[in-house]
Amino acid sequence: MNIHEVLKHYWGYDSFRPLQEDIIRSALSGDDTLALLPTGGGKSICFQVPVLAKDGLGIVVSPLIALMKDQVENLNKRGIKAVAIYSGMSKREIDIALDNCAYGEVKFLYVSPERLETQLFKARVQKMNINLIAVDEAHCISQWSHNFRPAFLRLRKQIQTYLNPRSILGLTATATPGVIKDICQQLAIDPREGAKVY
């Protein structure tokens, strides 16, 4: 399905909101992208549609368990297979979730930045066909990482070392010019190398 067919099939919408299509096409073309959309502006569709339009898995890095659970529930209600891995799950539950991402029909895997650093995740992700890494609430990279979530600062290294997605998409609602610059630097989203900022 093309992106308009995906939007209509899963969400029932006939057209995208302003900037959504530009962001989606940027991600699909393999350009690293930072998307700034207001709350309620449809950020999730910007990474969900390109993942659904291509083969492979979308890994969504999210700072909060509640956000992960909410998005996974909403995707599953639409008939889209999605899972989240978070603290409190048993090793067996995590094993099953990772197996389903590598060998099943799961399209979205939601994880915290800390999860990317575990040896189990690093070993199992090698078997996954990753087409996009989405960093949701990307302002956390700048606002939290320097204080109590240092794993956000190490995201770029994790992505470049062993995830190797076709593209990276950072998403946030609001950010000052300084925060935008910091996000781009931390995620290696470099407009001089063809990356896009919307």
CSV table of C-alpha atoms in Angstrom, one decimal:
chain,number,residue,atom,x,y,z
A,1,MET,CA,0.0,0.0,0.0
A,2,ASN,CA,1.1,3.5,-0.6
A,3,ILE,CA,1.0,6.1,2.2
A,4,HIS,CA,-2.5,7.4,1.3
A,5,GLU,CA,-3.8,3.9,1.2
A,6,VAL,CA,-2.3,3.1,4.6
A,7,LEU,CA,-3.8,6.3,6.1
A,8,LYS,CA,-7.3,5.4,4.7
A,9,HIS,CA,-7.1,1.7,5.5
A,10,TYR,CA,-6.0,2.0,9.2
A,11,TRP,CA,-7.2,5.5,10.2
A,12,GLY,CA,-10.0,6.2,7.8
A,13,TYR,CA,-8.6,9.6,6.8
A,14,ASP,CA,-8.6,10.8,3.2
A,15,SER,CA,-5.7,13.3,3.6
A,16,PHE,CA,-2.8,14.1,5.9
A,17,ARG,CA,-2.5,17.1,8.1
A,18,PRO,CA,-0.1,19.9,7.3
A,19,LEU,CA,3.6,18.7,7.3
A,20,GLN,CA,2.7,15.0,8.0
A,21,GLU,CA,3.1,13.9,4.4
A,22,ASP,CA,6.5,15.8,4.0
A,23,ILE,CA,7.8,14.2,7.2
A,24,ILE,CA,6.6,10.7,6.1
A,25,ARG,CA,8.1,11.0,2.6
A,26,SER,CA,11.4,12.2,4.2
A,27,ALA,CA,11.5,9.1,6.4
A,28,LEU,CA,10.6,6.8,3.5
A,29,SER,CA,13.3,8.3,1.3
A,30,GLY,CA,15.9,7.3,4.0
A,31,ASP,CA,16.6,10.9,5.2
A,32,ASP,CA,17.1,11.3,8.9
A,33,THR,CA,14.4,13.7,10.1
A,34,LEU,CA,13.4,15.8,13.1
A,35,ALA,CA,9.6,16.6,13.2
A,36,LEU,CA,8.2,19.4,15.3
A,37,LEU,CA,4.5,19.2,15.6
A,38,PRO,CA,2.1,20.5,18.2
A,39,THR,CA,0.4,18.2,20.7
A,40,GLY,CA,-2.5,16.7,18.9
A,41,GLY,CA,-0.8,17.4,15.5
A,42,GLY,CA,-0.5,13.8,14.6
A,43,LYS,CA,3.1,13.0,15.4
A,44,SER,CA,2.4,9.2,15.8
A,45,ILE,CA,1.1,8.9,12.2
A,46,CYS,CA,4.4,10.4,11.0
A,47,PHE,CA,6.3,7.3,12.0
A,48,GLN,CA,3.5,4.7,11.9
A,49,VAL,CA,2.6,5.3,8.3
A,50,PRO,CA,6.1,4.9,6.8
A,51,VAL,CA,6.7,1.7,8.8
A,52,LEU,CA,3.4,0.2,7.5
A,53,ALA,CA,4.2,1.3,4.0
A,54,LYS,CA,7.4,-0.8,3.9
A,55,ASP,CA,8.7,-4.2,4.9
A,56,GLY,CA,10.4,-4.4,8.3
A,57,LEU,CA,10.0,-3.3,11.9
A,58,GLY,CA,9.7,0.1,13.4
A,59,ILE,CA,11.5,0.6,16.8
A,60,VAL,CA,10.0,3.4,18.8
A,61,VAL,CA,12.1,4.8,21.6
A,62,SER,CA,9.8,6.3,24.2
A,63,PRO,CA,10.6,7.8,27.7
A,64,LEU,CA,7.4,6.7,29.5
A,65,ILE,CA,5.8,3.3,30.0
A,66,ALA,CA,2.3,4.9,29.9
A,67,LEU,CA,2.9,6.3,26.5
A,68,MET,CA,4.2,3.0,25.2
A,69,LYS,CA,1.2,1.1,26.5
A,70,ASP,CA,-1.3,3.6,25.1
A,71,GLN,CA,0.2,3.6,21.6
A,72,VAL,CA,0.5,-0.2,21.6
A,73,GLU,CA,-3.1,-0.6,22.6
A,74,ASN,CA,-4.2,1.9,19.9
A,75,LEU,CA,-2.3,0.1,17.2
A,76,ASN,CA,-3.6,-3.3,18.2
A,77,LYS,CA,-7.1,-2.0,18.1
A,78,ARG,CA,-6.5,-1.0,14.5
A,79,GLY,CA,-5.3,-4.5,13.6
A,80,ILE,CA,-1.6,-3.5,13.6
A,81,LYS,CA,0.7,-5.8,15.6
A,82,ALA,CA,2.7,-3.9,18.2
A,83,VAL,CA,4.5,-4.8,21.4
A,84,ALA,CA,6.3,-2.9,24.2
A,85,ILE,CA,9.1,-4.0,26.5
A,86,TYR,CA,9.2,-2.3,29.9
A,87,SER,CA,10.3,-2.9,33.5
A,88,GLY,CA,8.1,-5.4,35.3
A,89,MET,CA,8.0,-7.9,32.5
A,90,SER,CA,9.4,-11.4,33.1
A,91,LYS,CA,12.4,-12.6,31.1
A,92,ARG,CA,10.0,-15.1,29.3
A,93,GLU,CA,7.6,-12.3,28.4
A,94,ILE,CA,10.5,-10.3,27.0
A,95,ASP,CA,11.8,-13.3,25.1
A,96,ILE,CA,8.5,-13.9,23.5
A,97,ALA,CA,8.1,-10.3,22.5
A,98,LEU,CA,11.6,-10.2,20.9
A,99,ASP,CA,11.0,-13.4,19.1
A,100,ASN,CA,7.7,-12.1,17.7
A,101,CYS,CA,9.6,-9.0,16.4
A,102,ALA,CA,12.3,-11.1,14.7
A,103,TYR,CA,10.2,-13.9,13.3
A,104,GLY,CA,6.5,-12.8,13.6
A,105,GLU,CA,4.4,-10.1,12.1
A,106,VAL,CA,5.0,-7.4,14.7
A,107,LYS,CA,5.4,-4.0,13.0
A,108,PHE,CA,6.2,-1.9,16.0
A,109,LEU,CA,8.4,-2.4,19.1
A,110,TYR,CA,8.3,0.2,21.8
A,111,VAL,CA,11.3,0.4,24.2
A,112,SER,CA,13.0,2.8,26.6
A,113,PRO,CA,16.5,4.1,25.7
A,114,GLU,CA,17.8,2.1,28.7
A,115,ARG,CA,16.5,-1.2,27.1
A,116,LEU,CA,18.6,-0.6,24.0
A,117,GLU,CA,21.7,-1.0,26.2
A,118,THR,CA,20.9,-4.5,27.5
A,119,GLN,CA,22.9,-7.4,26.3
A,120,LEU,CA,19.7,-9.4,25.6
A,121,PHE,CA,18.3,-6.7,23.4
A,122,LYS,CA,21.6,-6.2,21.6
A,123,ALA,CA,21.8,-9.9,20.8
A,124,ARG,CA,18.2,-10.3,19.6
A,125,VAL,CA,17.9,-7.1,17.6
A,126,GLN,CA,20.5,-8.5,15.1
A,127,LYS,CA,17.8,-10.8,13.8
A,128,MET,CA,15.3,-8.0,13.2
A,129,ASN,CA,14.7,-6.2,9.9
A,130,ILE,CA,14.6,-2.6,11.1
A,131,ASN,CA,13.3,0.0,8.7
A,132,LEU,CA,12.9,3.0,11.0
A,133,ILE,CA,14.0,4.2,14.4
A,134,ALA,CA,11.5,6.7,15.8
A,135,VAL,CA,12.5,8.7,18.9
A,136,ASP,CA,9.3,9.9,20.5
A,137,GLU,CA,9.3,13.0,22.8
A,138,ALA,CA,12.8,13.7,21.4
A,139,HIS,CA,13.1,16.8,23.6
A,140,CYS,CA,13.9,14.4,26.4
A,141,ILE,CA,17.3,13.9,24.8
A,142,SER,CA,18.2,17.5,25.6
A,143,GLN,CA,16.1,18.2,28.7
A,144,TRP,CA,16.5,14.9,30.6
A,145,SER,CA,19.7,13.1,29.4
A,146,HIS,CA,22.1,15.5,31.0
A,147,ASN,CA,20.5,14.9,34.4
A,148,PHE,CA,18.7,11.6,35.2
A,149,ARG,CA,18.3,9.7,31.9
A,150,PRO,CA,21.9,9.5,30.6
A,151,ALA,CA,20.8,6.6,28.3
A,152,PHE,CA,19.3,9.3,26.0
A,153,LEU,CA,22.8,10.7,25.5
A,154,ARG,CA,24.0,7.3,24.4
A,155,LEU,CA,21.2,6.8,21.9
A,156,ARG,CA,23.2,7.9,18.9
A,157,LYS,CA,26.0,5.4,19.8
A,158,GLN,CA,23.5,2.6,20.2
A,159,ILE,CA,21.8,3.4,16.9
A,160,GLN,CA,25.0,3.8,14.9
A,161,THR,CA,26.8,0.8,16.5
A,162,TYR,CA,24.2,-2.0,16.1
A,163,LEU,CA,20.7,-0.9,15.1
A,164,ASN,CA,21.6,0.4,11.6
A,165,PRO,CA,18.1,1.5,10.6
A,166,ARG,CA,17.3,2.8,7.1
A,167,SER,CA,16.4,6.2,8.7
A,168,ILE,CA,16.0,7.9,12.1
A,169,LEU,CA,13.0,10.1,12.9
A,170,GLY,CA,12.9,12.3,16.0
A,171,LEU,CA,9.6,13.7,17.1
A,172,THR,CA,8.6,16.4,19.6
A,173,ALA,CA,5.9,18.9,20.2
A,174,THR,CA,7.8,22.0,21.1
A,175,ALA,CA,11.5,22.9,21.3
A,176,THR,CA,13.6,26.0,21.5
A,177,PRO,CA,16.2,26.6,18.8
A,178,GLY,CA,18.8,25.4,21.4
A,179,VAL,CA,17.0,22.2,22.1
A,180,ILE,CA,16.5,21.6,18.4
A,181,LYS,CA,20.2,21.9,17.8
A,182,ASP,CA,20.9,19.6,20.7
A,183,ILE,CA,18.5,17.0,19.5
A,184,CYS,CA,20.0,17.1,16.0
A,185,GLN,CA,23.5,16.8,17.4
A,186,GLN,CA,22.6,13.9,19.8
A,187,LEU,CA,20.8,11.9,17.0
A,188,ALA,CA,23.3,12.8,14.3
A,189,ILE,CA,20.5,14.5,12.3
A,190,ASP,CA,22.7,16.7,10.1
A,191,PRO,CA,20.9,19.0,7.6
A,192,ARG,CA,24.3,19.4,5.8
A,193,GLU,CA,24.1,15.7,5.0
A,194,GLY,CA,20.6,15.7,3.7
A,195,ALA,CA,18.7,15.4,7.0
A,196,LYS,CA,15.4,17.3,7.3
A,197,VAL,CA,14.0,19.4,10.1
A,198,TYR,CA,10.3,20.3,9.9
